[in-house]
PDB file of C-alpha atoms in Angstrom:
ATOM      1  CA  MET A   1      95.285  80.182 106.210  1.00 90.00           C
ATOM      2  CA  LEU A   2      97.141  77.208 105.609  1.00 97.00           C
ATOM      3  CA  SER A   3      95.513  74.185 106.912  1.00 98.00           C
ATOM      4  CA  LEU A   4      96.231  70.607 107.361  1.00 98.00           C
ATOM      5  CA  ILE A   5      93.701  67.841 107.619  1.00 98.00           C
ATOM      6  CA  ILE A   6      94.921  64.481 108.562  1.00 98.00           C
ATOM      7  CA  TYR A   7      92.415  61.547 109.395  1.00 98.00           C
ATOM      8  CA  ASP A   8      92.101  57.822 110.356  1.00 97.00           C
ATOM      9  CA  ILE A   9      88.870  56.334 108.784  1.00 97.00           C
ATOM     10  CA  PRO A  10      88.569  52.572 108.535  1.00 97.00           C
ATOM     11  CA  SER A  11      85.634  52.803 105.921  1.00 97.00           C
ATOM     12  CA  ASP A  12      86.999  52.762 102.299  1.00 97.00           C
ATOM     13  CA  LYS A  13      83.833  54.635 101.286  1.00 98.00           C
ATOM     14  CA  LEU A  14      83.756  57.256 103.922  1.00 98.00           C
ATOM     15  CA  ARG A  15      87.453  57.770 103.603  1.00 98.00           C
ATOM     16  CA  SER A  16      87.082  58.366  99.856  1.00 98.00           C
ATOM     17  CA  LYS A  17      84.170  60.986 100.439  1.00 98.00           C
ATOM     18  CA  VAL A  18      86.368  62.889 103.062  1.00 98.00           C
ATOM     19  CA  ALA A  19      89.042  62.952 100.527  1.00 98.00           C
ATOM     20  CA  ASP A  20      86.366  64.209  97.738  1.00 98.00           C
ATOM     21  CA  ILE A  21      85.524  67.043 100.141  1.00 98.00           C
ATOM     22  CA  CYS A  22      88.883  68.174 100.854  1.00 98.00           C
ATOM     23  CA  LYS A  23      89.502  68.178  96.979  1.00 98.00           C
ATOM     24  CA  ASP A  24      86.274  70.183  96.556  1.00 98.00           C
ATOM     25  CA  TYR A  25      87.555  72.723  98.854  1.00 98.00           C
ATOM     26  CA  GLY A  26      90.878  72.989  96.854  1.00 98.00           C
ATOM     27  CA  LEU A  27      93.202  71.351  99.408  1.00 98.00           C
ATOM     28  CA  ASP A  28      96.236  69.275  97.976  1.00 98.00           C
ATOM     29  CA  ARG A  29      96.689  65.625  98.770  1.00 98.00           C
ATOM     30  CA  ILE A  30     100.088  65.377 100.489  1.00 98.00           C
ATOM     31  CA  GLN A  31      99.805  61.834 101.737  1.00 98.00           C
ATOM     32  CA  PHE A  32      97.000  59.224 101.411  1.00 96.00           C
ATOM     33  CA  SER A  33      95.302  60.737 104.312  1.00 97.00           C
ATOM     34  CA  ALA A  34      96.478  63.998 104.689  1.00 98.00           C
ATOM     35  CA  PHE A  35      95.534  67.338 102.822  1.00 98.00           C
ATOM     36  CA  LEU A  36      97.086  70.886 102.876  1.00 98.00           C
ATOM     37  CA  GLY A  37      95.763  73.982 101.451  1.00 98.00           C
ATOM     38  CA  GLU A  38      94.795  77.547 101.941  1.00 97.00           C
ATOM     39  CA  ILE A  39      91.389  78.041 103.077  1.00 97.00           C
ATOM     40  CA  ASN A  40      89.620  80.745 104.941  1.00 96.00           C
ATOM     41  CA  HIS A  41      88.075  80.443 108.371  1.00 94.00           C
ATOM     42  CA  ASN A  42      84.359  80.440 106.979  1.00 96.00           C
ATOM     43  CA  ARG A  43      85.038  77.825 104.276  1.00 97.00           C
ATOM     44  CA  ARG A  44      87.114  75.927 107.012  1.00 97.00           C
ATOM     45  CA  GLU A  45      84.054  75.716 109.375  1.00 96.00           C
ATOM     46  CA  GLU A  46      81.914  74.918 106.390  1.00 97.00           C
ATOM     47  CA  LEU A  47      84.411  71.979 105.241  1.00 97.00           C
ATOM     48  CA  LEU A  48      84.468  70.701 108.799  1.00 97.00           C
ATOM     49  CA  GLN A  49      80.576  70.677 108.937  1.00 97.00           C
ATOM     50  CA  LYS A  50      80.444  68.768 105.617  1.00 98.00           C
ATOM     51  CA  ILE A  51      82.916  66.333 107.074  1.00 98.00           C
ATOM     52  CA  LYS A  52      81.007  65.713 110.200  1.00 97.00           C
ATOM     53  CA  ARG A  53      77.879  65.113 108.413  1.00 97.00           C
ATOM     54  CA  GLU A  54      79.409  62.669 106.025  1.00 97.00           C
ATOM     55  CA  ILE A  55      80.965  61.121 109.119  1.00 97.00           C
ATOM     56  CA  GLY A  56      77.680  60.662 111.009  1.00 96.00           C
ATOM     57  CA  ARG A  57      77.926  57.865 113.492  1.00 95.00           C
ATOM     58  CA  LYS A  58      80.629  56.034 111.420  1.00 96.00           C
ATOM     59  CA  GLN A  59      83.956  55.710 113.075  1.00 97.00           C
ATOM     60  CA  ALA A  60      86.655  58.655 112.163  1.00 98.00           C
ATOM     61  CA  ASN A  61      89.200  60.806 113.574  1.00 98.00           C
ATOM     62  CA  VAL A  62      89.720  63.798 111.642  1.00 98.00           C
ATOM     63  CA  GLN A  63      92.227  66.461 112.874  1.00 98.00           C
ATOM     64  CA  LEU A  64      92.517  69.859 111.384  1.00 98.00           C
ATOM     65  CA  PHE A  65      95.667  72.139 112.191  1.00 97.00           C
ATOM     66  CA  PRO A  66      96.298  75.498 110.995  1.00 96.00           C
ATOM     67  CA  ILE A  67      99.509  76.005 110.081  1.00 97.00           C
ATOM     68  CA  CYS A  68     101.021  79.420 110.021  1.00 96.00           C
ATOM     69  CA  ASP A  69     103.509  80.699 107.560  1.00 94.00           C
ATOM     70  CA  LYS A  70     106.461  80.354 110.114  1.00 94.00           C
ATOM     71  CA  ASP A  71     105.494  76.967 110.623  1.00 95.00           C
ATOM     72  CA  VAL A  72     105.209  75.909 107.017  1.00 95.00           C
ATOM     73  CA  ARG A  73     108.700  77.372 106.230  1.00 95.00           C
ATOM     74  CA  LEU A  74     109.971  74.730 108.941  1.00 95.00           C
ATOM     75  CA  ARG A  75     108.238  71.914 107.495  1.00 96.00           C
ATOM     76  CA  GLN A  76     110.542  68.945 106.711  1.00 97.00           C
ATOM     77  CA  ILE A  77     109.785  66.374 104.138  1.00 97.00           C
ATOM     78  CA  VAL A  78     111.311  62.817 103.601  1.00 96.00           C
ATOM     79  CA  VAL A  79     110.248  61.198 100.511  1.00 96.00           C
ATOM     80  CA  VAL A  80     111.770  57.939  99.019  1.00 96.00           C
ATOM     81  CA  ASN A  81     109.885  56.601  96.065  1.00 91.00           C
ATOM     82  CA  GLU A  82     110.866  52.893  95.995  1.00 73.00           C
ATOM     83  CA  SER A  83     110.128  52.523  92.283  1.00 63.00           C
ATOM     84  CA  SER A  84     112.633  55.080  91.290  1.00 55.00           C
ATOM     85  CA  GLU A  85     115.197  52.898  92.938  1.00 49.00           C
ATOM     86  CA  ARG A  86     114.286  50.248  90.630  1.00 43.00           C
ATOM     87  CA  THR A  87     114.658  51.633  87.234  1.00 42.00           C
ATOM     88  CA  ASP A  88     117.920  49.903  86.655  1.00 42.00           C
ATOM     89  CA  LYS A  89     116.930  46.484  86.249  1.00 41.00           C
ATOM     90  CA  SER A  90     120.531  45.110  85.398  1.00 41.00           C
ATOM     91  CA  ASP A  91     120.892  44.312  88.945  1.00 40.00           C
ATOM     92  CA  GLY A  92     118.837  41.188  88.583  1.00 37.00           C
ATOM     93  CA  LYS A  93     116.250  41.817  90.955  1.00 37.00           C
TER      94      LYS A  93
ATOM     95  CA  MET B   1     108.461  73.173 119.988  1.00 90.00           C
ATOM     96  CA  LEU B   2     105.403  71.086 119.371  1.00 97.00           C
ATOM     97  CA  SER B   3     105.941  69.033 116.113  1.00 98.00           C
ATOM     98  CA  LEU B   4     103.591  66.905 114.329  1.00 98.00           C
ATOM     99  CA  ILE B   5     104.975  64.089 112.214  1.00 98.00           C
ATOM    100  CA  ILE B   6     102.745  62.369 109.683  1.00 98.00           C
ATOM    101  CA  TYR B   7     103.881  59.328 107.382  1.00 98.00           C
ATOM    102  CA  ASP B   8     102.650  57.041 104.545  1.00 97.00           C
ATOM    103  CA  ILE B   9     104.533  54.194 104.771  1.00 97.00           C
ATOM    104  CA  PRO B  10     103.441  51.011 102.620  1.00 96.00           C
ATOM    105  CA  SER B  11     105.894  48.360 104.729  1.00 97.00           C
ATOM    106  CA  ASP B  12     104.044  47.317 107.950  1.00 97.00           C
ATOM    107  CA  LYS B  13     107.498  46.604 109.364  1.00 98.00           C
ATOM    108  CA  LEU B  14     108.993  49.777 108.677  1.00 98.00           C
ATOM    109  CA  ARG B  15     105.872  51.819 109.666  1.00 98.00           C
ATOM    110  CA  SER B  16     105.863  50.033 112.912  1.00 98.00           C
ATOM    111  CA  LYS B  17     109.713  51.111 113.252  1.00 98.00           C
ATOM    112  CA  VAL B  18     109.007  54.822 112.530  1.00 98.00           C
ATOM    113  CA  ALA B  19     106.210  54.545 115.022  1.00 98.00           C
ATOM    114  CA  ASP B  20     108.516  53.257 117.832  1.00 98.00           C
ATOM    115  CA  ILE B  21     111.171  56.011 116.948  1.00 98.00           C
ATOM    116  CA  CYS B  22     108.471  58.651 117.437  1.00 98.00           C
ATOM    117  CA  LYS B  23     107.292  57.091 120.749  1.00 98.00           C
ATOM    118  CA  ASP B  24     111.102  56.919 121.793  1.00 98.00           C
ATOM    119  CA  TYR B  25     111.478  60.706 121.402  1.00 98.00           C
ATOM    120  CA  GLY B  26     108.538  61.231 123.604  1.00 98.00           C
ATOM    121  CA  LEU B  27     105.891  61.996 120.798  1.00 98.00           C
ATOM    122  CA  ASP B  28     102.068  60.912 121.406  1.00 98.00           C
ATOM    123  CA  ARG B  29     100.299  58.938 118.828  1.00 98.00           C
ATOM    124  CA  ILE B  30      97.320  61.115 117.746  1.00 98.00           C
ATOM    125  CA  GLN B  31      96.249  58.806 114.811  1.00 97.00           C
ATOM    126  CA  PHE B  32      97.496  55.697 113.218  1.00 96.00           C
ATOM    127  CA  SER B  33     100.391  57.495 111.305  1.00 97.00           C
ATOM    128  CA  ALA B  34     100.523  60.826 113.189  1.00 98.00           C
ATOM    129  CA  PHE B  35     102.418  61.763 115.985  1.00 98.00           C
ATOM    130  CA  LEU B  36     102.634  64.859 118.100  1.00 98.00           C
ATOM    131  CA  GLY B  37     104.807  66.158 120.781  1.00 98.00           C
ATOM    132  CA  GLU B  38     107.306  68.563 122.334  1.00 97.00           C
ATOM    133  CA  ILE B  39     110.620  68.371 120.904  1.00 97.00           C
ATOM    134  CA  ASN B  40     113.660  70.584 120.696  1.00 96.00           C
ATOM    135  CA  HIS B  41     115.464  71.320 117.626  1.00 94.00           C
ATOM    136  CA  ASN B  42     118.396  69.276 117.966  1.00 96.00           C
ATOM    137  CA  ARG B  43     116.375  66.238 119.148  1.00 97.00           C
ATOM    138  CA  ARG B  44     114.040  66.812 116.099  1.00 97.00           C
ATOM    139  CA  GLU B  45     117.148  66.603 113.873  1.00 96.00           C
ATOM    140  CA  GLU B  46     118.232  63.463 115.421  1.00 97.00           C
ATOM    141  CA  LEU B  47     114.767  61.925 115.176  1.00 97.00           C
ATOM    142  CA  LEU B  48     114.564  62.747 111.289  1.00 97.00           C
ATOM    143  CA  GLN B  49     118.154  61.250 110.849  1.00 97.00           C
ATOM    144  CA  LYS B  50     117.082  58.157 112.672  1.00 98.00           C
ATOM    145  CA  ILE B  51     113.867  57.930 110.539  1.00 98.00           C
ATOM    146  CA  LYS B  52     115.688  58.665 107.262  1.00 97.00           C
ATOM    147  CA  ARG B  53     118.374  55.578 108.265  1.00 97.00           C
ATOM    148  CA  GLU B  54     115.543  53.365 109.143  1.00 97.00           C
ATOM    149  CA  ILE B  55     113.906  54.192 105.823  1.00 97.00           C
ATOM    150  CA  GLY B  56     116.886  53.580 103.610  1.00 96.00           C
ATOM    151  CA  ARG B  57     115.714  53.140 100.252  1.00 95.00           C
ATOM    152  CA  LYS B  58     112.333  51.719 101.170  1.00 97.00           C
ATOM    153  CA  GLN B  59     109.156  53.620 100.146  1.00 97.00           C
ATOM    154  CA  ALA B  60     108.144  56.274 102.447  1.00 98.00           C
ATOM    155  CA  ASN B  61     106.713  59.701 102.724  1.00 98.00           C
ATOM    156  CA  VAL B  62     107.317  61.518 106.218  1.00 98.00           C
ATOM    157  CA  GLN B  63     106.217  65.082 106.728  1.00 98.00           C
ATOM    158  CA  LEU B  64     107.275  66.874 110.125  1.00 98.00           C
ATOM    159  CA  PHE B  65     105.154  70.079 110.791  1.00 97.00           C
ATOM    160  CA  PRO B  66     106.311  72.417 113.787  1.00 96.00           C
ATOM    161  CA  ILE B  67     103.263  73.569 115.160  1.00 97.00           C
ATOM    162  CA  CYS B  68     103.429  77.005 117.034  1.00 96.00           C
ATOM    163  CA  ASP B  69     101.136  77.606 120.315  1.00 94.00           C
ATOM    164  CA  LYS B  70      98.788  79.614 118.318  1.00 94.00           C
ATOM    165  CA  ASP B  71      98.205  77.011 115.858  1.00 95.00           C
ATOM    166  CA  VAL B  72      97.712  74.376 118.206  1.00 95.00           C
ATOM    167  CA  ARG B  73      94.979  76.425 119.874  1.00 95.00           C
ATOM    168  CA  LEU B  74      93.245  76.370 116.947  1.00 95.00           C
ATOM    169  CA  ARG B  75      93.290  72.782 116.057  1.00 96.00           C
ATOM    170  CA  GLN B  76      89.960  70.949 115.620  1.00 97.00           C
ATOM    171  CA  ILE B  77      89.239  67.421 116.288  1.00 97.00           C
ATOM    172  CA  VAL B  78      86.463  65.256 115.265  1.00 96.00           C
ATOM    173  CA  VAL B  79      86.452  61.854 116.753  1.00 96.00           C
ATOM    174  CA  VAL B  80      83.520  59.398 116.333  1.00 96.00           C
ATOM    175  CA  ASN B  81      84.189  55.850 118.049  1.00 91.00           C
ATOM    176  CA  GLU B  82      81.767  53.640 116.310  1.00 73.00           C
ATOM    177  CA  SER B  83      81.977  50.928 119.170  1.00 63.00           C
ATOM    178  CA  SER B  84      80.607  53.661 121.593  1.00 55.00           C
ATOM    179  CA  GLU B  85      77.482  54.120 119.363  1.00 49.00           C
ATOM    180  CA  ARG B  86      76.864  50.296 119.853  1.00 43.00           C
ATOM    181  CA  THR B  87      76.748  50.264 123.833  1.00 42.00           C
ATOM    182  CA  ASP B  88      72.857  50.330 123.778  1.00 42.00           C
ATOM    183  CA  LYS B  89      72.143  46.831 122.321  1.00 41.00           C
ATOM    184  CA  SER B  90      68.503  47.006 122.678  1.00 40.00           C
ATOM    185  CA  ASP B  91      67.825  48.591 119.131  1.00 40.00           C
ATOM    186  CA  GLY B  92      68.538  44.884 117.998  1.00 37.00           C
ATOM    187  CA  LYS B  93      71.738  45.751 115.863  1.00 37.00           C
TER     188      LYS B  93
END
């Protein structure tokens, strides 16, 4: 099942470790602190256990939402990449 | 329907504006850059339009996921609040 993992982690090192674990489990980074991907129940539990072990007593808020097919079809994305607005340098900015 | 909004926004000012809009629509902050709450289809569209107008040409990645009842029941949360681990000062740290 598709799963979304989002996290608030103050420590750069821990945040980067958690991102690596998500990547190892085949999830795709969709934002700086959000990963989405197909993962079955057993591997999802394993992934969460790994993340918990990595966190230990360090400050963290990690949330996993399973996302069913219907919900993912209703997903809405707004992306503005500022740099792409700056390709024309003739405006003097 | 329950909706989850997550965002990556580099500008502090814009990020704070988007958070205010989410709060105005009754969503609850579940992480620094994630809000969750009940919102009907029309208000969800209105909320997204407001966010888009606020973003304009500024850099942003905003994603909205509707979360059905079944998915929300399977949500998993790992929270460690480091400060709560430090209430016992007798360990000398």
